[in-house]
Short mmCIF file of C-alpha atoms in Angstrom, two decimals:
data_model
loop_
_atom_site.label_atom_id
_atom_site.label_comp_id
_atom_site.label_asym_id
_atom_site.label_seq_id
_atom_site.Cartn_x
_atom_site.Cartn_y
_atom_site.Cartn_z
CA UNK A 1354 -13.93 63.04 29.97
CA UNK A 1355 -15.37 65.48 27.77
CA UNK A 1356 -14.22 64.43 24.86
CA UNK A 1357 -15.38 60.85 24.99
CA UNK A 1358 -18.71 62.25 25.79
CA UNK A 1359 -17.91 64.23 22.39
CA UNK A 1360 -16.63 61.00 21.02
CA UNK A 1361 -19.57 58.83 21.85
CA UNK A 1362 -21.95 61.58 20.70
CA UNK A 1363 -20.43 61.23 17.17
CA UNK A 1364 -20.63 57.48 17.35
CA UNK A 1365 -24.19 57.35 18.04
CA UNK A 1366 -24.86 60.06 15.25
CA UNK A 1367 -23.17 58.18 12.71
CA UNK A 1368 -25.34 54.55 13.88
CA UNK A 1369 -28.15 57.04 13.96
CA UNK A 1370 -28.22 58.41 10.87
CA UNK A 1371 -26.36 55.41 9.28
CA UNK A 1372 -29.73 53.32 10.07
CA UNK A 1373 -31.83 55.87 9.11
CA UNK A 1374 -30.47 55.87 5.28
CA UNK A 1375 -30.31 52.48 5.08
CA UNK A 1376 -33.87 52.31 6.29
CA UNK A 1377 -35.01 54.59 3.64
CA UNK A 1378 -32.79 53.25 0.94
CA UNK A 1379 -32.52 49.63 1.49
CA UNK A 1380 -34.68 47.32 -1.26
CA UNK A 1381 -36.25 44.71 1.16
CA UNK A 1382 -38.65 45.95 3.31
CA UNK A 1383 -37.98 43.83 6.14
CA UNK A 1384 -34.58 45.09 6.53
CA UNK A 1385 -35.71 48.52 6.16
CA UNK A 1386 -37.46 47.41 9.52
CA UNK A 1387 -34.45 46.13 10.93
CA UNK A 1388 -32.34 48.70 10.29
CA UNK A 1389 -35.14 51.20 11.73
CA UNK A 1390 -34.95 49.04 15.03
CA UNK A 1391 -31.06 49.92 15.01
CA UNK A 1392 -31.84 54.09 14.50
CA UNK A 1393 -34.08 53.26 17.27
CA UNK A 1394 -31.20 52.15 19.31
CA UNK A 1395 -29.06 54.98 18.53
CA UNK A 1396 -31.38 57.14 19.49
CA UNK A 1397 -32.15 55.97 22.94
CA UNK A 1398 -28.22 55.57 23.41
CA UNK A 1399 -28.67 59.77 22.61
CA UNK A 1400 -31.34 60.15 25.50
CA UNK A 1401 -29.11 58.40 27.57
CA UNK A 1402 -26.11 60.37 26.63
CA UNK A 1403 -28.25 63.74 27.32
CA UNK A 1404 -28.89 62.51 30.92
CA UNK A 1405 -32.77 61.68 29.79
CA UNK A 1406 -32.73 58.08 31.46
CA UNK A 1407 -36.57 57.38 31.80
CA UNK A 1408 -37.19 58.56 27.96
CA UNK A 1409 -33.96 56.30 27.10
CA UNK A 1410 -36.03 53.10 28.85
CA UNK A 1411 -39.28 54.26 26.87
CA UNK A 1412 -37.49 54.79 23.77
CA UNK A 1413 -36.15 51.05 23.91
CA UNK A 1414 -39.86 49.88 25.21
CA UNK A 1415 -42.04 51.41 23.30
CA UNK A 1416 -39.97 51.94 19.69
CA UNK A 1417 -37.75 48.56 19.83
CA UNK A 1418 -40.01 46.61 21.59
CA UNK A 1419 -43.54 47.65 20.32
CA UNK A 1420 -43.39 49.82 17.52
CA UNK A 1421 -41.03 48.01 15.40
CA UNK A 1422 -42.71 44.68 16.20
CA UNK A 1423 -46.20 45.65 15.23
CA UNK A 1424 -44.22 47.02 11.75
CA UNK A 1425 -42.32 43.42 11.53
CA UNK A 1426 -45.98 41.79 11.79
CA UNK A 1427 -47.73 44.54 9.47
CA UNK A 1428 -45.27 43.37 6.63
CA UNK A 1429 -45.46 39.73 7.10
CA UNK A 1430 -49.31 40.22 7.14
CA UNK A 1431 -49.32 42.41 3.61
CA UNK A 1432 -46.55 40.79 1.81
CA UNK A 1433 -46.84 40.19 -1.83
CA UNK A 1434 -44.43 37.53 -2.99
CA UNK A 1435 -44.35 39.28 -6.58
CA UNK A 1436 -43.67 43.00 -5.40
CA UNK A 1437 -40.36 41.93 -3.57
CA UNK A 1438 -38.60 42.15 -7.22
CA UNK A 1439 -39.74 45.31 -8.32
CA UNK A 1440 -38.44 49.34 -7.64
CA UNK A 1441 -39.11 50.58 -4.20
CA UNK A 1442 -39.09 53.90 -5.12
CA UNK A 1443 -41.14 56.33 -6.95
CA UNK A 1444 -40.85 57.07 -10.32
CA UNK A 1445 -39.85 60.79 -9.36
CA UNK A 1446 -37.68 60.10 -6.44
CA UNK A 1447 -35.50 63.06 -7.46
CA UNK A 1448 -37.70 65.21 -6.08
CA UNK A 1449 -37.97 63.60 -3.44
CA UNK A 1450 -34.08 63.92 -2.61
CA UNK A 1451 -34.21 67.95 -3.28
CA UNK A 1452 -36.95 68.71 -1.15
CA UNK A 1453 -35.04 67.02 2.05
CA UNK A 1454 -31.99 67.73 0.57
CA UNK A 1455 -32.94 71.51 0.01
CA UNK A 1456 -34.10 71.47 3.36
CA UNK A 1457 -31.71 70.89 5.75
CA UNK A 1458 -29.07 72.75 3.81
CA UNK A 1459 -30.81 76.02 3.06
CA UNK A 1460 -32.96 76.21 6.04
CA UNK A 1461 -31.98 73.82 9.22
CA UNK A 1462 -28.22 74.16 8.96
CA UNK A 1463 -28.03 77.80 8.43
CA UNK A 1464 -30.82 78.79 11.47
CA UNK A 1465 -29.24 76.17 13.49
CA UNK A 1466 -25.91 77.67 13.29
CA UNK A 1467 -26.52 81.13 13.19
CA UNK A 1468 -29.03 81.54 15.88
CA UNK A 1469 -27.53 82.98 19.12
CA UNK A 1470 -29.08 80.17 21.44
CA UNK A 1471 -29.44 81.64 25.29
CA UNK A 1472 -27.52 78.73 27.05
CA UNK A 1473 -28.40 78.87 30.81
CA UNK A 1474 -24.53 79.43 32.72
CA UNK A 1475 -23.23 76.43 33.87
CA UNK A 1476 -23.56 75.38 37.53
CA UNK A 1477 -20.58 76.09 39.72
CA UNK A 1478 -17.58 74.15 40.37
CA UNK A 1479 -18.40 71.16 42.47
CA UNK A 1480 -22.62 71.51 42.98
CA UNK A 1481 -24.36 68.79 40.51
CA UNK A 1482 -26.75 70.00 38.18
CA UNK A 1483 -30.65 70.45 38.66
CA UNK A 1484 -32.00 68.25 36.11
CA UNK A 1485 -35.26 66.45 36.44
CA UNK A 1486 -35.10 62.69 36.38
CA UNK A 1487 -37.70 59.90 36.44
CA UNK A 1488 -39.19 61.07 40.42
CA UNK A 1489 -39.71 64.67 38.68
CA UNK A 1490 -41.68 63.20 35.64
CA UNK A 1491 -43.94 61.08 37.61
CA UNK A 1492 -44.92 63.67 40.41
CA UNK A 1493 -45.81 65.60 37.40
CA UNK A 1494 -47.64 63.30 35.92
CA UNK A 1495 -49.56 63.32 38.90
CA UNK A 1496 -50.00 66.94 39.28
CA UNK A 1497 -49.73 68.97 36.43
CA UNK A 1498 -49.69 66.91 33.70
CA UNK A 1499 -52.84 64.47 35.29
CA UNK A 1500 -55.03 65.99 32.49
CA UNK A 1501 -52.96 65.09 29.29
CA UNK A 1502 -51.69 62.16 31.00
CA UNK A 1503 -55.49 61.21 31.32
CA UNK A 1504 -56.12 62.26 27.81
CA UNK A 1505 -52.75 60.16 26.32
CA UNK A 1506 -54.45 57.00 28.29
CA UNK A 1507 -57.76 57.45 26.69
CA UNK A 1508 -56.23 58.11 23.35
CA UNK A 1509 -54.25 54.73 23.76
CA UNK A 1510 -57.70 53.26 24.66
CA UNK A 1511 -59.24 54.31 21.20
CA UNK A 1512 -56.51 53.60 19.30
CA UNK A 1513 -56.31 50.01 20.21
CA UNK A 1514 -59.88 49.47 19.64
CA UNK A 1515 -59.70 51.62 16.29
CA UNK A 1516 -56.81 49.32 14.75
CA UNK A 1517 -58.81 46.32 16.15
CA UNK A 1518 -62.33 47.56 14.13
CA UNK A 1519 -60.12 48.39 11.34
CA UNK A 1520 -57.89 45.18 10.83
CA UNK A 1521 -60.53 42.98 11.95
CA UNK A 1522 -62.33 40.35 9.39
CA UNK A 1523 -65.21 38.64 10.30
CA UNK A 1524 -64.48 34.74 9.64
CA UNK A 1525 -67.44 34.07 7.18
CA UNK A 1526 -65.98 37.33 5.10
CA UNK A 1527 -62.69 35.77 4.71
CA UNK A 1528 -62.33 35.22 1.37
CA UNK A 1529 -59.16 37.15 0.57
CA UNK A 1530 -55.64 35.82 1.41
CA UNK A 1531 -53.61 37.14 4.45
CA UNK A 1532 -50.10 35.03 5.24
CA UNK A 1533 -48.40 32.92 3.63
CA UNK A 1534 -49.81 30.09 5.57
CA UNK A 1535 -53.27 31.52 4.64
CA UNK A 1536 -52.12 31.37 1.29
CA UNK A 1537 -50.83 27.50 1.16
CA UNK A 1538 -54.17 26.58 2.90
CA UNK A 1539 -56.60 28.28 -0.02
CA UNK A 1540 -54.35 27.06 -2.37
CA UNK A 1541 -54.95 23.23 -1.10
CA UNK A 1542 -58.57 24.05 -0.96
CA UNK A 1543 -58.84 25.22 -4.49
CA UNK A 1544 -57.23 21.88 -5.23
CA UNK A 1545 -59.69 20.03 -3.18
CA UNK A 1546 -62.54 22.08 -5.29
CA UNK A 1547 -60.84 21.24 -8.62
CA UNK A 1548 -60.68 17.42 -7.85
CA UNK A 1549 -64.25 16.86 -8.07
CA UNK A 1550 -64.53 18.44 -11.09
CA UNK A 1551 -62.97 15.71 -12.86
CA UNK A 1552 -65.40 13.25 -11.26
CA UNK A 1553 -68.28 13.76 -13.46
CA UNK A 1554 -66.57 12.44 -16.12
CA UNK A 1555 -66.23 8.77 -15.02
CA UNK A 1556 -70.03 9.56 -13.92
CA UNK A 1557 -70.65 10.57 -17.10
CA UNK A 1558 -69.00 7.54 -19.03
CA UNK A 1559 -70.83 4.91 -16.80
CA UNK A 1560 -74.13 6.17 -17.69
CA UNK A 1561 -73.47 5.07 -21.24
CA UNK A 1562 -71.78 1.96 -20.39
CA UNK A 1563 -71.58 0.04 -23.75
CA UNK A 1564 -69.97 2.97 -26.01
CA UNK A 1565 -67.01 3.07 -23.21
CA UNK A 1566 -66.99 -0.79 -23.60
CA UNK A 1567 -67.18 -0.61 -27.13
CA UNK A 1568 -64.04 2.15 -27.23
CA UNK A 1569 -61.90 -0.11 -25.59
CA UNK A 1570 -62.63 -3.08 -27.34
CA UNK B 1282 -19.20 67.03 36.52
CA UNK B 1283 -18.79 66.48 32.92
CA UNK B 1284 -21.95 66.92 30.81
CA UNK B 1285 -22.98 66.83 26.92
CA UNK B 1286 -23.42 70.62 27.60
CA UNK B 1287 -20.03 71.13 27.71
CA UNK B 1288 -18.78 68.69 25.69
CA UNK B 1289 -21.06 68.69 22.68
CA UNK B 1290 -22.32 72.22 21.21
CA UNK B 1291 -26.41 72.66 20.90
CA UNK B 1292 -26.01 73.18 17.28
CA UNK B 1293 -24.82 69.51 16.67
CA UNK B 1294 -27.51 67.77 17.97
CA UNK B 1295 -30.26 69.75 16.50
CA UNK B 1296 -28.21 69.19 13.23
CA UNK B 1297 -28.25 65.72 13.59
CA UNK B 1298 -32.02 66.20 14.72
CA UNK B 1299 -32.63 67.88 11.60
CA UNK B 1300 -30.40 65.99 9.18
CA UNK B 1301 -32.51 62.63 10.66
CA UNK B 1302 -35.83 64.64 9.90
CA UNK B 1303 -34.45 64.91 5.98
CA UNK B 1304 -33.84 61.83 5.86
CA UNK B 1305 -37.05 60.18 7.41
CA UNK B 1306 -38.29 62.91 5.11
CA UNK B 1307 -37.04 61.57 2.35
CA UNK B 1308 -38.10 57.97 3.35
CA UNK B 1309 -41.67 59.40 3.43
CA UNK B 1310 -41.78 61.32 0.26
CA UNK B 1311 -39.80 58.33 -1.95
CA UNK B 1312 -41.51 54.81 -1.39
CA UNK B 1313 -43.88 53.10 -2.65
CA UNK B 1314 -44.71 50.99 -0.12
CA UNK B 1315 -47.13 51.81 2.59
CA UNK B 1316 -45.40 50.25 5.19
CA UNK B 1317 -42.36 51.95 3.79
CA UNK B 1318 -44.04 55.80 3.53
CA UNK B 1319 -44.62 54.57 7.99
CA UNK B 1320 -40.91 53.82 8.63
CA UNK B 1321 -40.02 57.35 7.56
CA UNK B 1322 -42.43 58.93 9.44
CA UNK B 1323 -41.06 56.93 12.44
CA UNK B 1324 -37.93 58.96 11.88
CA UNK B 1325 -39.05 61.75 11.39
CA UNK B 1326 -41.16 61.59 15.39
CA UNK B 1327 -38.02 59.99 16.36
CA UNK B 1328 -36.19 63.56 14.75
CA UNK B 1329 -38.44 65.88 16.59
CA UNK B 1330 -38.03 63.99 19.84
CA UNK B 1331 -34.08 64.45 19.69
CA UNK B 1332 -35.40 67.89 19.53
CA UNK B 1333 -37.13 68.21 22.26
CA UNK B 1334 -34.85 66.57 24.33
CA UNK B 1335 -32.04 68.36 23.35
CA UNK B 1336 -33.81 71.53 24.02
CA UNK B 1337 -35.13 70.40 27.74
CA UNK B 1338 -31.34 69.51 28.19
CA UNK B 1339 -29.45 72.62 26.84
CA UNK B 1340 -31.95 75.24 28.16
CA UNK B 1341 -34.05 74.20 30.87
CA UNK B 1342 -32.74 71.45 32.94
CA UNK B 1343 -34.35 71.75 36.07
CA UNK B 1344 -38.00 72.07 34.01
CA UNK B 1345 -40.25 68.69 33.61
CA UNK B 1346 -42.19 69.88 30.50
CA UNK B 1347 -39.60 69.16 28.01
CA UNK B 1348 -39.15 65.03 28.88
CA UNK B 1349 -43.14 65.21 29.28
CA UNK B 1350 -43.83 66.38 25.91
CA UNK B 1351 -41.41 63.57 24.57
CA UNK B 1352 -43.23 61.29 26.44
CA UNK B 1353 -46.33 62.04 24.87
CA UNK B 1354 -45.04 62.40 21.27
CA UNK B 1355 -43.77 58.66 22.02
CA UNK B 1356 -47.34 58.01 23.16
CA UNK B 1357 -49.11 59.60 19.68
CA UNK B 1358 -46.69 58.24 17.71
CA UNK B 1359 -47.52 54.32 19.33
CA UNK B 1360 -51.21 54.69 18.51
CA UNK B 1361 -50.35 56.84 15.26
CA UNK B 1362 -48.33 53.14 13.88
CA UNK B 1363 -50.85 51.04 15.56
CA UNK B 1364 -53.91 52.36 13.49
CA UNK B 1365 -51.36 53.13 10.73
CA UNK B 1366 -50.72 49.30 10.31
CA UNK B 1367 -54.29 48.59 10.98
CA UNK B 1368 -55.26 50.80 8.37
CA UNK B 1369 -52.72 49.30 5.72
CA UNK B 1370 -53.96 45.91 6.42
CA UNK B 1371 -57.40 46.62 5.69
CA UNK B 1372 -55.91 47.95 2.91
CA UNK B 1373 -54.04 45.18 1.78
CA UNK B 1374 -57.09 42.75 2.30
CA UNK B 1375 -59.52 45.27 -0.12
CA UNK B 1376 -57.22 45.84 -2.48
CA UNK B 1377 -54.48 42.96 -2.52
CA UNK B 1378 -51.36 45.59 -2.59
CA UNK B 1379 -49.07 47.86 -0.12
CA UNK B 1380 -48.42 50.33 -2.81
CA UNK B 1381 -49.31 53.47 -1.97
CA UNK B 1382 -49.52 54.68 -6.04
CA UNK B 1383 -52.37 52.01 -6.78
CA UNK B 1384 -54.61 52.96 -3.91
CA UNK B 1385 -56.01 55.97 -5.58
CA UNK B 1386 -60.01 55.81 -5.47
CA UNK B 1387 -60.30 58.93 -4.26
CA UNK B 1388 -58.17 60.70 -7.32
CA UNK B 1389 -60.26 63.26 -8.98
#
């Protein structure tokens, strides 16, 4: 039994971390997106696997269902058909591999490893373990917690209306192009405004009637 | 009762906590584009939650304040990508591009 826990565990590390490079690595945005929705996954498969069932739910409501849609959206909304083609990365991307890189080898790994962590003892033979589930979190999100919880609903609040302020465009500003559907429709009415340019012209030739006719003949 | 204390050491999840960080990290630090620079911060929350929950499972069990703290980091982090996005709309509309090198007004 323990070792398919063990087993599983090293499954979802490798989907985890699997996603996460190809999120940061992949060329095309959107499936940078996609494969951040699948990291997402992993990771609430890890809650699940460490017994945290109500974070687990949240995880897959919050980051697979809102999160990653609002991203999906973000990039239809800003996407330049041109930039597709050209480097994702920075110039100096090196760097940014060493600093990570330097990172988890010189200072997570070795801390991590060497640090004598105080494990509680295990509970005896045949009593289940006291860990707090979902009816814990809520009564103390009720009691304790009623302040930040309070505080997390009002930050929530201005958020929402912050990113509404922010992405909002008043309709007689609009000048700019958004989606590609935006795009199709400015380009028809740039058409529309360069057809009656051409108009003048026959206006133009019928005020002097007799040199047209005279041209012809 | 078999648990993911006994079968998996603490070490290896906050490795893989802190291998994820590097490499949302890394995400953050290499692209160009805005929405891209987001997704690795994404990780990198999602990193320090597996932290935190490892932590509340390993050490304190029968103690609330280690899924409540998640909970909330998953809460800052929703309106962090919500006004995020916003902001690299607006963005996008002023300036017609994602890329975080060209929006640079405020370089000295």
């Amino acid at each position: 039994m323990n070792t398919l826990i063990t087993v599983l565990f090293l499954i979802f590390a490798a989907i985890i971390l699997a996603s996460a490079i190809m999120t940061v690595t992949v060329k095309n945005i959107v499936h940078a997106a996609l494969w951040l929705i699948s990291s997402f996954f992993g990771v609430g498969a890890l809650y699940l696997l460490m017994e945290a069932e109500f974070l687990g739910v949240a995880q897959v409501l919050i980051y697979v269902g809102a999160v990653s849609i609002l991203i999906l959206f973000a990039i239809m909304l800003t996407r330049d058909l041109e930039g597709s083609q050209n480097r994702q990365l920075t110039p100096r991307w090196w760097i940014a591999l060493i600093v990570p890189a330097a990172l988890f080898s010189l200072l997570i790994v070795p801390t991590v490893m060497t640090h004598a962590w105080q494990l509680p003892p295990p509970p005896p033979a045949g009593q289940p373990p006291a860990i707090s589930g979902a009816q814990q979190i809520g009564a103390a999100f009720m009691r304790e917690y009623l302040l930040p919880f309070e505080v997390a609903a009002i930050l929530l609040t201005v958020a929402m209306i912050g990113a509404i302020v922010v992405a909002f465009e008043e309709r007689e500003r609009r000048r700019r192009v958004l989606t590609l559907a935006e795009q199709v429709r400015l380009r028809q009415r740039q058409q529309q405004r360069q057809q009656p340019a051409p108009r003048p012209e026959p206006a133009a030739t019928a005020v002097q009637p007799s040199e047209a006719t005279g041209s012809e003949t | 009762m078999p648990s993911i204390t006994e079968a998996v050491p603490l070490p290896w999840v906050l490795t893989l906590a802190g291998a994820l960080f590097c490499v949302g990290l890394f995400g953050a630090l290499s692209r160009r584009n805005t929405v891209g620079i987001l997704l690795g911060i994404e990780l990198m929350l999602n990193a320090v939650n597996i932290n935190l929950v490892a932590f509340w499972r390993y050490l304190e069990p029968n103690v609330v304040a280690g899924q409540t703290f998640a909970l909330f980091v998953i809460t800052v982090a929703a309106a962090e990508a919500a006004v995020g996005l916003a902001m690299i709309i607006a963005i996008y509309r002023a300036r017609q591009t994602v890329n975080a090198d060209e929006v640079d007004s405020l370089r000295g």
